GROMACS .gro file of C-alpha atoms in nm:
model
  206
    1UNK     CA    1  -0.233  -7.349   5.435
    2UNK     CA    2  -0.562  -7.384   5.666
    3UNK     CA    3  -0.624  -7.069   5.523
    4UNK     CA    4  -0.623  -7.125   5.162
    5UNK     CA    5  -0.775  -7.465   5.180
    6UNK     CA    6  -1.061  -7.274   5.364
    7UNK     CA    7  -1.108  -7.023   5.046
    8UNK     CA    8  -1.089  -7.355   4.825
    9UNK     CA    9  -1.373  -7.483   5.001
   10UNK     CA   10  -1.600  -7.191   5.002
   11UNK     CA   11  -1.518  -7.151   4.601
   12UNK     CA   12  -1.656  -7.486   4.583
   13UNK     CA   13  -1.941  -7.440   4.796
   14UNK     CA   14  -2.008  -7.127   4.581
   15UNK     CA   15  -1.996  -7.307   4.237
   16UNK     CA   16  -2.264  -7.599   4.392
   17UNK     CA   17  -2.491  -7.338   4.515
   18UNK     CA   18  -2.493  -7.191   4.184
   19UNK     CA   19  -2.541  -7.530   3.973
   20UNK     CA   20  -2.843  -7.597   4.228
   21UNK     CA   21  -2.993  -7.263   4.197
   22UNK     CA   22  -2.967  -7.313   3.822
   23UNK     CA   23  -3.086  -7.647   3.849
   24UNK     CA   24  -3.375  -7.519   4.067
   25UNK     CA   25  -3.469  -7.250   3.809
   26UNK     CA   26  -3.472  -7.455   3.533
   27UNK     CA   27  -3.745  -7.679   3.720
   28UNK     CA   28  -3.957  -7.387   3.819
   29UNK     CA   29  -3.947  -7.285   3.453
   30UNK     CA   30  -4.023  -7.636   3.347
   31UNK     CA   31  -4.344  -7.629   3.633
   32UNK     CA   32  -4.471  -7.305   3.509
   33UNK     CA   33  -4.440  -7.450   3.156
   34UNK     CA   34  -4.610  -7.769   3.199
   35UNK     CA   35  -4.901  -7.567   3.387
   36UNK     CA   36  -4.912  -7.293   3.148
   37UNK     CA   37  -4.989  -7.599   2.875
   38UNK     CA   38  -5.232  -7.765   3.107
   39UNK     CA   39  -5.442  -7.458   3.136
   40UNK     CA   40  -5.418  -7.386   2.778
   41UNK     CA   41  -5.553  -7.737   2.716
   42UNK     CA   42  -5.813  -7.732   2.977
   43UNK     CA   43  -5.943  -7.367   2.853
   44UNK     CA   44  -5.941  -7.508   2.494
   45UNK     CA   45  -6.147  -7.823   2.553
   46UNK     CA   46  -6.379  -7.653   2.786
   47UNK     CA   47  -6.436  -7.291   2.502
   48UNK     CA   48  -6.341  -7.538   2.183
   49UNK     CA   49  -6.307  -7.286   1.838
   50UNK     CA   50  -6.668  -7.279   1.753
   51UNK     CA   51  -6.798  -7.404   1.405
   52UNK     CA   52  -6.770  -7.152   1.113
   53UNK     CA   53  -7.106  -7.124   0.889
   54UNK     CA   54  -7.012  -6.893   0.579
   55UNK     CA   55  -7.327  -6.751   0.395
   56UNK     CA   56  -7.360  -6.570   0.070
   57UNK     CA   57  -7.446  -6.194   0.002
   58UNK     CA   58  -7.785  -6.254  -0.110
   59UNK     CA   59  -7.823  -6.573   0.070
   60UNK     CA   60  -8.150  -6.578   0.284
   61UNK     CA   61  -8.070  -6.612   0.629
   62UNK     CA   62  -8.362  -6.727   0.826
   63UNK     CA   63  -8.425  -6.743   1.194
   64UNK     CA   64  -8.717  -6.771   1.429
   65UNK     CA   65  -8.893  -6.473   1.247
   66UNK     CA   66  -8.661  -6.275   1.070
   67UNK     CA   67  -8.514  -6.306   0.713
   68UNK     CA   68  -8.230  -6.092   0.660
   69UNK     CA   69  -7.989  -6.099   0.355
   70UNK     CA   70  -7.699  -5.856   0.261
   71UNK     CA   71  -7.823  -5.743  -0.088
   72UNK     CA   72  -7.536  -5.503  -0.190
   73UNK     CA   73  -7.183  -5.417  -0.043
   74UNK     CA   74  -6.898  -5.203  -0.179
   75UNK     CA   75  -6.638  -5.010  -0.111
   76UNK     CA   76  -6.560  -4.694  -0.181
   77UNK     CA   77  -6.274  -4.332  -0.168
   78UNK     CA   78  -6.416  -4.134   0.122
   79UNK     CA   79  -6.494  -3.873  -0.101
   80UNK     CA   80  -6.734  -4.072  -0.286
   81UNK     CA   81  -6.909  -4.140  -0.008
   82UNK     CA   82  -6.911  -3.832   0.135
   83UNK     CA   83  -7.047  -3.713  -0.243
   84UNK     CA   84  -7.271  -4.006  -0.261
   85UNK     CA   85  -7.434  -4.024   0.116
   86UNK     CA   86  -7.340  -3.835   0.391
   87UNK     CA   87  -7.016  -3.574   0.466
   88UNK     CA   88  -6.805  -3.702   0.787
   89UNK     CA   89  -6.848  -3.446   1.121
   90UNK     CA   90  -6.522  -3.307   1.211
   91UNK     CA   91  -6.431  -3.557   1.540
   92UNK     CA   92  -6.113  -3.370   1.723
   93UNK     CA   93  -6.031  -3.749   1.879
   94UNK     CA   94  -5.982  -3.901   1.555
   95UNK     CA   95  -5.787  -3.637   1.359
   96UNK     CA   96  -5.490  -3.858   1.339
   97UNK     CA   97  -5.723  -4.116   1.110
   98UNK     CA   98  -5.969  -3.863   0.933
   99UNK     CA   99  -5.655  -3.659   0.814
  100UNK     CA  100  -5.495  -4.055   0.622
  101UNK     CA  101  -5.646  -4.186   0.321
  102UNK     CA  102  -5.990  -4.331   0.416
  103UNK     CA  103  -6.135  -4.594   0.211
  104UNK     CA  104  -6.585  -4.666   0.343
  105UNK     CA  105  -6.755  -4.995   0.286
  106UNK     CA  106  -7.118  -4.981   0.274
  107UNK     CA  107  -7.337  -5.296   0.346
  108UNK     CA  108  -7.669  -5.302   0.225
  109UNK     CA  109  -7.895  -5.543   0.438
  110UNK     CA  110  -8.263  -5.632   0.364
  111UNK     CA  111  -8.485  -5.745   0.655
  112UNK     CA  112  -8.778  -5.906   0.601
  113UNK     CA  113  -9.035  -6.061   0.939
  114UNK     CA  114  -9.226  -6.370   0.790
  115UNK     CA  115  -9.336  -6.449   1.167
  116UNK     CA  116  -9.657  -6.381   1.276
  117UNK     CA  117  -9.440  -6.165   1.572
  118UNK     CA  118  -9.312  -5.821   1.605
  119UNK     CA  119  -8.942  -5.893   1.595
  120UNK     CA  120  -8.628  -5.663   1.658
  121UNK     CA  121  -8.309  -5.752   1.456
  122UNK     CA  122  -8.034  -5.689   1.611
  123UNK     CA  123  -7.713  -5.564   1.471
  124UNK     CA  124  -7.495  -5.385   1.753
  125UNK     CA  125  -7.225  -5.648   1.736
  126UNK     CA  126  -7.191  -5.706   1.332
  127UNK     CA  127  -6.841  -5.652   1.249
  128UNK     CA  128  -6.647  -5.636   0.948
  129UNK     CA  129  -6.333  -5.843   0.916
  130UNK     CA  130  -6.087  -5.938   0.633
  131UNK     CA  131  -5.775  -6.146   0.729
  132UNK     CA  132  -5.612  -5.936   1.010
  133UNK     CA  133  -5.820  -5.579   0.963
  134UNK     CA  134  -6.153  -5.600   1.163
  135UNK     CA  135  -6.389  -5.310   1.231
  136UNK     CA  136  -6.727  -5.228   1.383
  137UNK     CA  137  -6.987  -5.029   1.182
  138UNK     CA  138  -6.972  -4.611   1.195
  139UNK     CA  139  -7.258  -4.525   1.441
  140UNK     CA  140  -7.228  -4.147   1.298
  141UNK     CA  141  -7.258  -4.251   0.960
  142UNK     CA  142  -7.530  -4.511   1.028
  143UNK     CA  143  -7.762  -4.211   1.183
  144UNK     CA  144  -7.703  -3.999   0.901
  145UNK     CA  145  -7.790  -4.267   0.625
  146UNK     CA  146  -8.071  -4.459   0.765
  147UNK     CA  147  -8.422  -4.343   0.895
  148UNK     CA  148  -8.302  -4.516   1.247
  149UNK     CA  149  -8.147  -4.450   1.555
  150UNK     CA  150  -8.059  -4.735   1.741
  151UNK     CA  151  -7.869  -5.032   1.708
  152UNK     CA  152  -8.144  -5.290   1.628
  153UNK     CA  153  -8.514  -5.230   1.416
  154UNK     CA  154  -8.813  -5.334   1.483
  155UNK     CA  155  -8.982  -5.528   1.212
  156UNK     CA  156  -9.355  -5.628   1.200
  157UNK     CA  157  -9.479  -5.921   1.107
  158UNK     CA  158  -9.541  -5.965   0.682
  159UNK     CA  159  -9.282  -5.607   0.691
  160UNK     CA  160  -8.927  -5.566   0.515
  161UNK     CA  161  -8.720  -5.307   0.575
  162UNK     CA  162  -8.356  -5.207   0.484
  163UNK     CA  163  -8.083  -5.028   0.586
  164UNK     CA  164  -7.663  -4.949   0.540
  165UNK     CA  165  -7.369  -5.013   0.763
  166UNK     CA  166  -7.090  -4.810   0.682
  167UNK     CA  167  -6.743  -4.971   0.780
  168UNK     CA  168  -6.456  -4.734   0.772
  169UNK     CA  169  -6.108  -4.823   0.654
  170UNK     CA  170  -5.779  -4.639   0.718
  171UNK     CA  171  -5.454  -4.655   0.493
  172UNK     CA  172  -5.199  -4.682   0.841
  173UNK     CA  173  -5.449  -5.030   0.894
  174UNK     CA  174  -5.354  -5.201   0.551
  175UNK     CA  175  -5.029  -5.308   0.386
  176UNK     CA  176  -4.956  -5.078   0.080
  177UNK     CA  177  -4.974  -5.419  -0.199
  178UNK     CA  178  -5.312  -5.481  -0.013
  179UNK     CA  179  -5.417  -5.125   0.046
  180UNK     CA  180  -5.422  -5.024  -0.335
  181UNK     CA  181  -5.609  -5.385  -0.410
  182UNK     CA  182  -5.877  -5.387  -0.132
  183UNK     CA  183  -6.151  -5.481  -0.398
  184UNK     CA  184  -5.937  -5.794  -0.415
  185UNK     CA  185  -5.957  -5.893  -0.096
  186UNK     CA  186  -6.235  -6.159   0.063
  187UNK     CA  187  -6.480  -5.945   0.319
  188UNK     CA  188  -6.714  -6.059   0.590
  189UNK     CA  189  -6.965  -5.953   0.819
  190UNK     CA  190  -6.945  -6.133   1.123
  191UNK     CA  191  -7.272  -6.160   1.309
  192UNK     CA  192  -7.172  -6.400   1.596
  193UNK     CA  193  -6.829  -6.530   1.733
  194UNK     CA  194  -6.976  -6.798   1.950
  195UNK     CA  195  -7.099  -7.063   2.012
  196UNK     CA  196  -7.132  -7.032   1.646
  197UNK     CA  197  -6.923  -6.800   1.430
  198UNK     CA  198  -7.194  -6.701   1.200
  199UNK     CA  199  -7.040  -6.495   0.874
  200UNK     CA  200  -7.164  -6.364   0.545
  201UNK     CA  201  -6.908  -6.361   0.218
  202UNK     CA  202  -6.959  -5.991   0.037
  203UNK     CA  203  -6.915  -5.972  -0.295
  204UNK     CA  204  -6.782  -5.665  -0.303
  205UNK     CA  205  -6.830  -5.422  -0.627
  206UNK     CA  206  -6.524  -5.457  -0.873
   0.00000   0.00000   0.00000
């Protein structure tokens, strides 16, 4: 009898242990929960989502010195472009994407230094983005279509200059509905993220 009212007692012993480790999880989980908010709270009020400002394709944009405007944008079958501007190099690391169905956007910006500086515009970080699908500009293609090199001009003052960034989009990238109707779709070049996100609406060719 001592015996089985022993085993009785460790059963019980067993099932408490295992409501309070259960118990004890389901705080921890609540703790790292409630901390997990806090710090999403605190990292949001300290890095709020910065103001949008949405400009126009052929909207002057001016800043200290520089005016710069996108004055043409469309988008086009790789072979046009390739017919059109430049032919793509043969790049062994992206054979998977050159081999899909490639669709090119080509931005048209004009650049114009009303200062009484010389001023560089910069451009390294101006990305293409429609709903989901982002990209950054083809450094390849921008060599090949532009009288420039790097990643920003310089501009003297009372000058203007222009030049293309070519954006490349892949089929694997896009739903099919979407895919077949890109023309449809709204585009923008982003030219900051923060503090300010700074954007310009394309009206892309129909």
């Amino acid at each position: 009898m001592k015996n089985i009212s022993a085993g009785k007692e460790v059963e019980v012993m067993n099932k408490r242990l295992k409501k309070i480790l259960i118990i004890l999880g389901s705080l921890i989980g609540i703790a790292v929960v409630v901390l997990s908010v806090k710090r999403i709270t605190y990292i949001n009020n300290k890095y709020p989502n910065p103001p949008i400002v949405v400009f126009k394709q052929g909207e002057d944009i001016q800043g200290s010195n520089l005016k710069i405007k996108v004055v043409d944008s469309d988008i086009m079958d790789k072979e046009v472009f390739e017919k059109n501007y430049a032919e793509f190099d043969e790049n062994p690391d992206n054979e998977q994407l050159m081999n899909q169905e490639m669709k090119v956007m080509v931005v048209k910006f004009n650049v114009e230094n009303n200062g009484d500086k010389i001023s560089r515009f910069v451009f390294a970080n101006f990305i293409a983005q429609s709903g989901g699908w982002s990209n950054g500009w083809n450094l390849e293609m921008y060599r090949k279509i532009n009288d420039y090199n790097e990643n920003s001009i310089e501009v003297k003052p009372g000058e203007s200059k222009e030049l293309k960034l070519v954006y490349c989009m892949y089929k694997s990238q896009f739903k099919k509905s979407h895919w077949n109707n890109l023309e449809s779709r709204k585009f923008y070049i982003i030219m900051s993220s923060y503090p300010v996100n700074n954007r310009i609406e394309l009206s892309i060719k129909r």
